[in-house]
Amino acid sequence: MTKRTLIMLAVLCFSLPMWGCVSTGKYEMKEKEAGDLTKSLHDLQQQYADLSKENAGLKAQVQKLTGDLAMVNSEKDRLVESKKGLEESLRSTADAKNRKIAELSQMISDLEKENATLKEEIASLRKAKEEEVQKTSRTYEEMLEKMKSEISKGQVTISELKGKLTVNMLNAILFDSGKAEVKPEGLAVLQKVIDILKNVKDKAIRIEGHTDNVKITGELARKYPTNWELSAARAINVARYLQQQGIDPAILAAVAYGEYKPVASNDTEEGKAKNRRIEIILVPKD
């Protein structure tokens, strides 16, 4: 029995003269009410403890969620800044690409203009080349007509390839054996060539001297130690004669090949005769 209960009973006993003594049943009822109140108080205290514990847990969750929210907000701010930086980077990249595209477009435009100019130049050069070939062909036809007698005897051959005209003259019609001076009959043949070459203004004329591979011996070797010297002397004498007949010396050149550029085998007399030759070649000017 609690202290409060004892006090209440004492008060009741002292009050008996005025009110009369409290009945046992009523006491028990009060006792039961006090017990119920005590139990209710205990239950409330337990509920309070449980609620306090739950409140503490909820506060901890709120604190954690508050921290998480702060982290989320911080990450959000970081992402916003990152997005701004990315947008700026993309904008900068786009601007750079646009500038590059503009530069490339200008380059393409310039190249197209240059290509158009080059096409015009190519067309002009092709036309000039065709005209040059036509001139060479006319010269070739004139040579064929002028020298058909020598050609028929096999003393002269004339060829034309890609605007290059070659008059191949055997040494026998120009020179006596072992000589470098053009003989009279040879001068007459050269004159036929000269009559046509005088009209040629847009070509250079190269005179090439060639020999067979027979070594020079005896007295002749004193003057021409090797076939180089003999072929050079013959080419120079032909070039000098062309100059004397009015051909511009600025377009003339004498070249010596000696025995080193044969057109036939030196194993036969016929082959050697073909290799002993003077070639007059019309080539483009430098």
mmCIF file of C-alpha atoms in Angstrom:
data_model
loop_
_atom_site.group_PDB
_atom_site.id
_atom_site.type_symbol
_atom_site.label_atom_id
_atom_site.label_comp_id
_atom_site.label_asym_id
_atom_site.label_seq_id
_atom_site.Cartn_x
_atom_site.Cartn_y
_atom_site.Cartn_z
ATOM 1 C CA MET A 1 0.000 0.000 0.000
ATOM 2 C CA THR A 2 1.422 3.379 -0.990
ATOM 3 C CA LYS A 3 2.199 6.268 1.298
ATOM 4 C CA ARG A 4 -0.539 8.326 -0.352
ATOM 5 C CA THR A 5 -3.064 5.582 0.408
ATOM 6 C CA LEU A 6 -2.096 5.473 4.123
ATOM 7 C CA ILE A 7 -2.474 9.218 4.423
ATOM 8 C CA MET A 8 -5.894 9.036 2.817
ATOM 9 C CA LEU A 9 -6.977 6.305 5.302
ATOM 10 C CA ALA A 10 -5.741 8.356 8.240
ATOM 11 C CA VAL A 11 -7.726 11.341 7.074
ATOM 12 C CA LEU A 12 -10.795 9.194 6.743
ATOM 13 C CA CYS A 13 -10.399 7.771 10.280
ATOM 14 C CA PHE A 14 -10.118 11.233 11.814
ATOM 15 C CA SER A 15 -13.217 12.226 9.938
ATOM 16 C CA LEU A 16 -15.381 9.386 11.261
ATOM 17 C CA PRO A 17 -17.022 11.406 14.059
ATOM 18 C CA MET A 18 -18.421 13.816 11.476
ATOM 19 C CA TRP A 19 -19.160 11.522 8.525
ATOM 20 C CA GLY A 20 -18.982 8.095 9.836
ATOM 21 C CA CYS A 21 -16.478 5.412 9.070
ATOM 22 C CA VAL A 22 -15.962 4.530 5.330
ATOM 23 C CA SER A 23 -17.319 1.119 4.369
ATOM 24 C CA THR A 24 -14.963 -1.689 3.369
ATOM 25 C CA GLY A 25 -16.491 -1.955 -0.143
ATOM 26 C CA LYS A 26 -16.026 1.667 -0.879
ATOM 27 C CA TYR A 27 -12.441 1.449 0.301
ATOM 28 C CA GLU A 28 -11.695 -1.397 -1.951
ATOM 29 C CA MET A 29 -13.187 0.510 -4.830
ATOM 30 C CA LYS A 30 -10.972 3.467 -4.103
ATOM 31 C CA GLU A 31 -8.037 1.158 -3.724
ATOM 32 C CA LYS A 32 -8.791 -0.307 -7.137
ATOM 33 C CA GLU A 33 -9.121 3.179 -8.656
ATOM 34 C CA ALA A 34 -5.746 4.123 -7.184
ATOM 35 C CA GLY A 35 -4.205 0.964 -8.630
ATOM 36 C CA ASP A 36 -5.742 1.693 -11.988
ATOM 37 C CA LEU A 37 -4.439 5.224 -11.873
ATOM 38 C CA THR A 38 -1.000 3.939 -10.932
ATOM 39 C CA LYS A 39 -1.047 1.446 -13.803
ATOM 40 C CA SER A 40 -2.334 4.135 -16.183
ATOM 41 C CA LEU A 41 0.456 6.408 -15.024
ATOM 42 C CA HIS A 42 2.978 3.637 -15.583
ATOM 43 C CA ASP A 43 1.550 2.962 -19.027
ATOM 44 C CA LEU A 44 1.698 6.650 -19.884
ATOM 45 C CA GLN A 45 5.269 6.829 -18.608
ATOM 46 C CA GLN A 46 6.140 3.802 -20.797
ATOM 47 C CA GLN A 47 4.378 5.389 -23.765
ATOM 48 C CA TYR A 48 6.289 8.609 -23.054
ATOM 49 C CA ALA A 49 9.548 6.663 -22.936
ATOM 50 C CA ASP A 50 8.687 4.845 -26.187
ATOM 51 C CA LEU A 51 7.636 8.099 -27.823
ATOM 52 C CA SER A 52 10.811 9.806 -26.609
ATOM 53 C CA LYS A 53 12.886 6.966 -28.043
ATOM 54 C CA GLU A 54 10.916 7.121 -31.292
ATOM 55 C CA ASN A 55 11.293 10.916 -31.328
ATOM 56 C CA ALA A 56 15.042 10.550 -30.874
ATOM 57 C CA GLY A 57 15.108 8.075 -33.765
ATOM 58 C CA LEU A 58 13.033 10.413 -35.908
ATOM 59 C CA LYS A 59 15.313 13.306 -35.038
ATOM 60 C CA ALA A 60 18.309 11.185 -36.049
ATOM 61 C CA GLN A 61 16.585 10.354 -39.352
ATOM 62 C CA VAL A 62 15.707 14.023 -39.864
ATOM 63 C CA GLN A 63 19.324 14.964 -39.158
ATOM 64 C CA LYS A 64 20.557 12.294 -41.609
ATOM 65 C CA LEU A 65 18.008 13.330 -44.243
ATOM 66 C CA THR A 66 18.975 16.968 -43.690
ATOM 67 C CA GLY A 67 22.617 16.011 -44.280
ATOM 68 C CA ASP A 68 21.646 13.964 -47.343
ATOM 69 C CA LEU A 69 19.556 16.871 -48.647
ATOM 70 C CA ALA A 70 22.526 19.203 -48.148
ATOM 71 C CA MET A 71 24.732 16.768 -50.071
ATOM 72 C CA VAL A 72 22.102 16.478 -52.828
ATOM 73 C CA ASN A 73 21.805 20.259 -53.020
ATOM 74 C CA SER A 74 25.597 20.548 -53.125
ATOM 75 C CA GLU A 75 25.768 17.917 -55.891
ATOM 76 C CA LYS A 76 22.937 19.705 -57.682
ATOM 77 C CA ASP A 77 24.858 23.002 -57.479
ATOM 78 C CA ARG A 78 27.991 21.232 -58.729
ATOM 79 C CA LEU A 79 26.053 19.699 -61.604
ATOM 80 C CA VAL A 80 24.541 23.079 -62.458
ATOM 81 C CA GLU A 81 28.026 24.620 -62.553
ATOM 82 C CA SER A 82 29.315 21.646 -64.518
ATOM 83 C CA LYS A 83 26.412 22.034 -66.945
ATOM 84 C CA LYS A 84 27.226 25.720 -67.359
ATOM 85 C CA GLY A 85 30.880 24.855 -67.988
ATOM 86 C CA LEU A 86 29.878 22.130 -70.452
ATOM 87 C CA GLU A 87 27.501 24.471 -72.250
ATOM 88 C CA GLU A 88 30.260 27.086 -72.438
ATOM 89 C CA SER A 89 32.724 24.472 -73.691
ATOM 90 C CA LEU A 90 30.221 23.233 -76.272
ATOM 91 C CA ARG A 91 29.496 26.810 -77.317
ATOM 92 C CA SER A 92 33.219 27.496 -77.641
ATOM 93 C CA THR A 93 33.716 24.250 -79.602
ATOM 94 C CA ALA A 94 30.783 25.078 -81.847
ATOM 95 C CA ASP A 95 32.217 28.551 -82.494
ATOM 96 C CA ALA A 96 35.623 27.042 -83.322
ATOM 97 C CA LYS A 97 34.013 24.512 -85.662
ATOM 98 C CA ASN A 98 31.980 27.229 -87.342
ATOM 99 C CA ARG A 99 35.152 29.264 -87.869
ATOM 100 C CA LYS A 100 36.906 26.168 -89.254
ATOM 101 C CA ILE A 101 33.975 25.472 -91.566
ATOM 102 C CA ALA A 102 34.095 29.074 -92.776
ATOM 103 C CA GLU A 103 37.852 28.799 -93.378
ATOM 104 C CA LEU A 104 37.435 25.505 -95.247
ATOM 105 C CA SER A 105 34.597 26.943 -97.310
ATOM 106 C CA GLN A 106 36.842 29.861 -98.278
ATOM 107 C CA MET A 107 39.669 27.469 -99.131
ATOM 108 C CA ILE A 108 37.314 25.384 -101.272
ATOM 109 C CA SER A 109 36.135 28.520 -103.035
ATOM 110 C CA ASP A 110 39.735 29.610 -103.662
ATOM 111 C CA LEU A 111 40.662 26.134 -104.912
ATOM 112 C CA GLU A 112 37.684 26.057 -107.232
ATOM 113 C CA LYS A 113 38.772 29.395 -108.696
ATOM 114 C CA GLU A 114 42.343 28.132 -108.991
ATOM 115 C CA ASN A 115 41.137 24.923 -110.629
ATOM 116 C CA ALA A 116 39.082 26.930 -113.096
ATOM 117 C CA THR A 117 42.184 28.984 -113.937
ATOM 118 C CA LEU A 118 44.285 25.828 -114.271
ATOM 119 C CA LYS A 119 41.700 24.259 -116.549
ATOM 120 C CA GLU A 120 41.829 27.319 -118.761
ATOM 121 C CA GLU A 121 45.636 27.165 -118.789
ATOM 122 C CA ILE A 122 45.566 23.438 -119.578
ATOM 123 C CA ALA A 123 43.119 24.032 -122.400
ATOM 124 C CA SER A 124 45.356 26.797 -123.727
ATOM 125 C CA LEU A 125 48.460 24.623 -123.432
ATOM 126 C CA ARG A 126 46.684 21.698 -125.073
ATOM 127 C CA LYS A 127 45.639 23.936 -127.924
ATOM 128 C CA ALA A 128 49.194 25.275 -128.278
ATOM 129 C CA LYS A 129 50.531 21.712 -128.147
ATOM 130 C CA GLU A 130 48.126 20.611 -130.840
ATOM 131 C CA GLU A 131 49.172 23.553 -132.975
ATOM 132 C CA GLU A 132 52.826 22.698 -132.344
ATOM 133 C CA VAL A 133 52.240 19.079 -133.308
ATOM 134 C CA GLN A 134 50.434 20.205 -136.431
ATOM 135 C CA LYS A 135 53.379 22.439 -137.353
ATOM 136 C CA THR A 136 55.789 19.581 -136.735
ATOM 137 C CA SER A 137 53.596 17.317 -138.833
ATOM 138 C CA ARG A 138 53.614 19.824 -141.673
ATOM 139 C CA THR A 139 57.403 20.079 -141.380
ATOM 140 C CA TYR A 140 57.575 16.279 -141.371
ATOM 141 C CA GLU A 141 55.449 16.053 -144.513
ATOM 142 C CA GLU A 142 57.575 18.710 -146.221
ATOM 143 C CA MET A 143 60.723 16.782 -145.279
ATOM 144 C CA LEU A 144 59.273 13.576 -146.673
ATOM 145 C CA GLU A 145 58.391 15.288 -149.936
ATOM 146 C CA LYS A 146 61.679 17.159 -150.211
ATOM 147 C CA MET A 147 63.882 14.150 -149.469
ATOM 148 C CA LYS A 148 61.901 11.287 -150.975
ATOM 149 C CA SER A 149 64.827 10.447 -153.257
ATOM 150 C CA GLU A 150 67.280 10.004 -150.385
ATOM 151 C CA ILE A 151 64.610 8.209 -148.359
ATOM 152 C CA SER A 152 63.952 5.771 -151.187
ATOM 153 C CA LYS A 153 67.701 4.981 -151.365
ATOM 154 C CA GLY A 154 67.807 4.304 -147.604
ATOM 155 C CA GLN A 155 70.235 7.165 -147.030
ATOM 156 C CA VAL A 156 67.803 9.189 -144.944
ATOM 157 C CA THR A 157 65.020 8.250 -142.541
ATOM 158 C CA ILE A 158 62.598 10.729 -141.038
ATOM 159 C CA SER A 159 60.509 10.040 -137.950
ATOM 160 C CA GLU A 160 58.033 12.010 -135.880
ATOM 161 C CA LEU A 161 56.931 11.191 -132.327
ATOM 162 C CA LYS A 162 54.998 13.463 -129.941
ATOM 163 C CA GLY A 163 56.063 16.659 -131.641
ATOM 164 C CA LYS A 164 59.721 15.562 -131.941
ATOM 165 C CA LEU A 165 60.980 15.313 -135.526
ATOM 166 C CA THR A 166 64.215 13.426 -136.314
ATOM 167 C CA VAL A 167 66.103 13.428 -139.611
ATOM 168 C CA ASN A 168 68.550 10.514 -139.580
ATOM 169 C CA MET A 169 71.251 10.846 -142.268
ATOM 170 C CA LEU A 170 73.854 8.147 -142.861
ATOM 171 C CA ASN A 171 77.434 9.410 -142.753
ATOM 172 C CA ALA A 172 78.057 8.003 -146.216
ATOM 173 C CA ILE A 173 76.015 10.755 -147.892
ATOM 174 C CA LEU A 174 77.650 13.518 -145.827
ATOM 175 C CA PHE A 175 81.258 12.492 -145.220
ATOM 176 C CA ASP A 176 84.055 10.569 -146.828
ATOM 177 C CA SER A 177 85.512 7.793 -144.711
ATOM 178 C CA GLY A 178 87.592 9.169 -141.836
ATOM 179 C CA LYS A 179 86.692 12.767 -142.686
ATOM 180 C CA ALA A 180 84.730 15.298 -140.668
ATOM 181 C CA GLU A 181 84.218 17.885 -143.430
ATOM 182 C CA VAL A 182 80.866 17.650 -145.230
ATOM 183 C CA LYS A 183 81.454 16.652 -148.858
ATOM 184 C CA PRO A 184 79.735 18.565 -151.734
ATOM 185 C CA GLU A 185 77.084 15.886 -152.248
ATOM 186 C CA GLY A 186 76.343 16.057 -148.557
ATOM 187 C CA LEU A 187 75.974 19.812 -148.655
ATOM 188 C CA ALA A 188 73.332 19.432 -151.366
ATOM 189 C CA VAL A 189 71.393 17.038 -149.146
ATOM 190 C CA LEU A 190 71.744 19.343 -146.150
ATOM 191 C CA GLN A 191 70.457 22.240 -148.228
ATOM 192 C CA LYS A 192 67.146 20.442 -148.677
ATOM 193 C CA VAL A 193 66.838 20.220 -144.913
ATOM 194 C CA ILE A 194 67.916 23.832 -144.438
ATOM 195 C CA ASP A 195 65.261 25.129 -146.843
ATOM 196 C CA ILE A 196 62.612 23.682 -144.518
ATOM 197 C CA LEU A 197 64.346 24.458 -141.202
ATOM 198 C CA LYS A 198 64.505 28.176 -142.074
ATOM 199 C CA ASN A 199 60.741 28.329 -141.592
ATOM 200 C CA VAL A 200 60.885 26.695 -138.164
ATOM 201 C CA LYS A 201 60.879 29.405 -135.456
ATOM 202 C CA ASP A 202 59.490 27.671 -132.375
ATOM 203 C CA LYS A 203 61.878 24.717 -132.142
ATOM 204 C CA ALA A 204 65.463 24.122 -131.133
ATOM 205 C CA ILE A 205 67.680 22.139 -133.526
ATOM 206 C CA ARG A 206 70.043 19.542 -132.101
ATOM 207 C CA ILE A 207 72.682 17.919 -134.328
ATOM 208 C CA GLU A 208 73.910 14.590 -132.954
ATOM 209 C CA GLY A 209 77.038 12.791 -134.148
ATOM 210 C CA HIS A 210 77.218 8.967 -133.934
ATOM 211 C CA THR A 211 79.770 6.330 -134.972
ATOM 212 C CA ASP A 212 80.158 2.575 -134.984
ATOM 213 C CA ASN A 213 82.427 0.856 -132.456
ATOM 214 C CA VAL A 214 85.482 0.457 -134.692
ATOM 215 C CA LYS A 215 88.518 2.010 -133.007
ATOM 216 C CA ILE A 216 90.347 4.786 -134.833
ATOM 217 C CA THR A 217 93.927 3.853 -135.715
ATOM 218 C CA GLY A 218 96.851 5.042 -137.795
ATOM 219 C CA GLU A 219 97.344 8.619 -138.859
ATOM 220 C CA LEU A 220 93.653 9.427 -138.289
ATOM 221 C CA ALA A 221 94.063 8.710 -134.559
ATOM 222 C CA ARG A 222 96.392 11.684 -134.249
ATOM 223 C CA LYS A 223 93.542 14.002 -135.212
ATOM 224 C CA TYR A 224 90.675 12.010 -133.697
ATOM 225 C CA PRO A 225 91.991 9.858 -130.831
ATOM 226 C CA THR A 226 88.567 8.255 -130.266
ATOM 227 C CA ASN A 227 85.141 8.104 -131.856
ATOM 228 C CA TRP A 228 84.077 10.871 -129.449
ATOM 229 C CA GLU A 229 86.249 13.393 -131.252
ATOM 230 C CA LEU A 230 85.215 12.217 -134.723
ATOM 231 C CA SER A 231 81.471 12.310 -133.953
ATOM 232 C CA ALA A 232 81.852 15.715 -132.273
ATOM 233 C CA ALA A 233 83.751 17.208 -135.234
ATOM 234 C CA ARG A 234 81.122 15.965 -137.702
ATOM 235 C CA ALA A 235 78.211 17.316 -135.603
ATOM 236 C CA ILE A 236 79.935 20.688 -135.184
ATOM 237 C CA ASN A 237 80.672 21.006 -138.922
ATOM 238 C CA VAL A 238 77.009 20.329 -139.763
ATOM 239 C CA ALA A 239 75.869 22.884 -137.157
ATOM 240 C CA ARG A 240 78.319 25.456 -138.525
ATOM 241 C CA TYR A 241 77.031 24.926 -142.060
ATOM 242 C CA LEU A 242 73.421 25.397 -140.904
ATOM 243 C CA GLN A 243 74.461 28.664 -139.268
ATOM 244 C CA GLN A 244 76.211 29.793 -142.448
ATOM 245 C CA GLN A 245 73.003 29.187 -144.364
ATOM 246 C CA GLY A 246 70.982 31.484 -142.135
ATOM 247 C CA ILE A 247 69.793 29.262 -139.253
ATOM 248 C CA ASP A 248 69.839 31.152 -135.944
ATOM 249 C CA PRO A 249 72.836 29.799 -133.964
ATOM 250 C CA ALA A 250 70.918 30.422 -130.725
ATOM 251 C CA ILE A 251 68.666 27.446 -131.529
ATOM 252 C CA LEU A 252 71.518 25.175 -132.675
ATOM 253 C CA ALA A 253 73.351 22.616 -130.547
ATOM 254 C CA ALA A 254 75.999 20.020 -131.500
ATOM 255 C CA VAL A 255 76.172 16.813 -129.446
ATOM 256 C CA ALA A 256 78.611 13.898 -129.710
ATOM 257 C CA TYR A 257 77.626 10.358 -128.730
ATOM 258 C CA GLY A 258 80.459 8.480 -130.419
ATOM 259 C CA GLU A 259 79.756 4.750 -130.469
ATOM 260 C CA TYR A 260 77.603 4.778 -127.339
ATOM 261 C CA LYS A 261 74.128 5.202 -128.771
ATOM 262 C CA PRO A 262 73.811 2.602 -131.553
ATOM 263 C CA VAL A 263 70.574 1.934 -133.435
ATOM 264 C CA ALA A 264 71.745 -1.407 -134.823
ATOM 265 C CA SER A 265 74.194 -4.183 -134.007
ATOM 266 C CA ASN A 266 77.846 -3.513 -134.736
ATOM 267 C CA ASP A 267 78.367 -7.185 -135.535
ATOM 268 C CA THR A 268 77.535 -6.655 -139.228
ATOM 269 C CA GLU A 269 78.679 -4.157 -141.824
ATOM 270 C CA GLU A 270 75.073 -3.164 -142.446
ATOM 271 C CA GLY A 271 74.553 -2.486 -138.712
ATOM 272 C CA LYS A 272 77.776 -0.461 -138.513
ATOM 273 C CA ALA A 273 76.663 1.636 -141.517
ATOM 274 C CA LYS A 274 73.387 2.463 -139.725
ATOM 275 C CA ASN A 275 75.237 3.465 -136.567
ATOM 276 C CA ARG A 276 77.505 5.890 -138.467
ATOM 277 C CA ARG A 277 75.051 8.743 -138.774
ATOM 278 C CA ILE A 278 74.112 12.360 -138.178
ATOM 279 C CA GLU A 279 70.727 13.042 -136.589
ATOM 280 C CA ILE A 280 69.078 16.461 -136.933
ATOM 281 C CA ILE A 281 66.380 16.677 -134.277
ATOM 282 C CA LEU A 282 63.723 19.336 -133.779
ATOM 283 C CA VAL A 283 62.888 19.619 -130.073
ATOM 284 C CA PRO A 284 60.893 22.098 -127.967
ATOM 285 C CA LYS A 285 62.838 25.169 -126.887
ATOM 286 C CA ASP A 286 63.982 25.298 -123.262
#
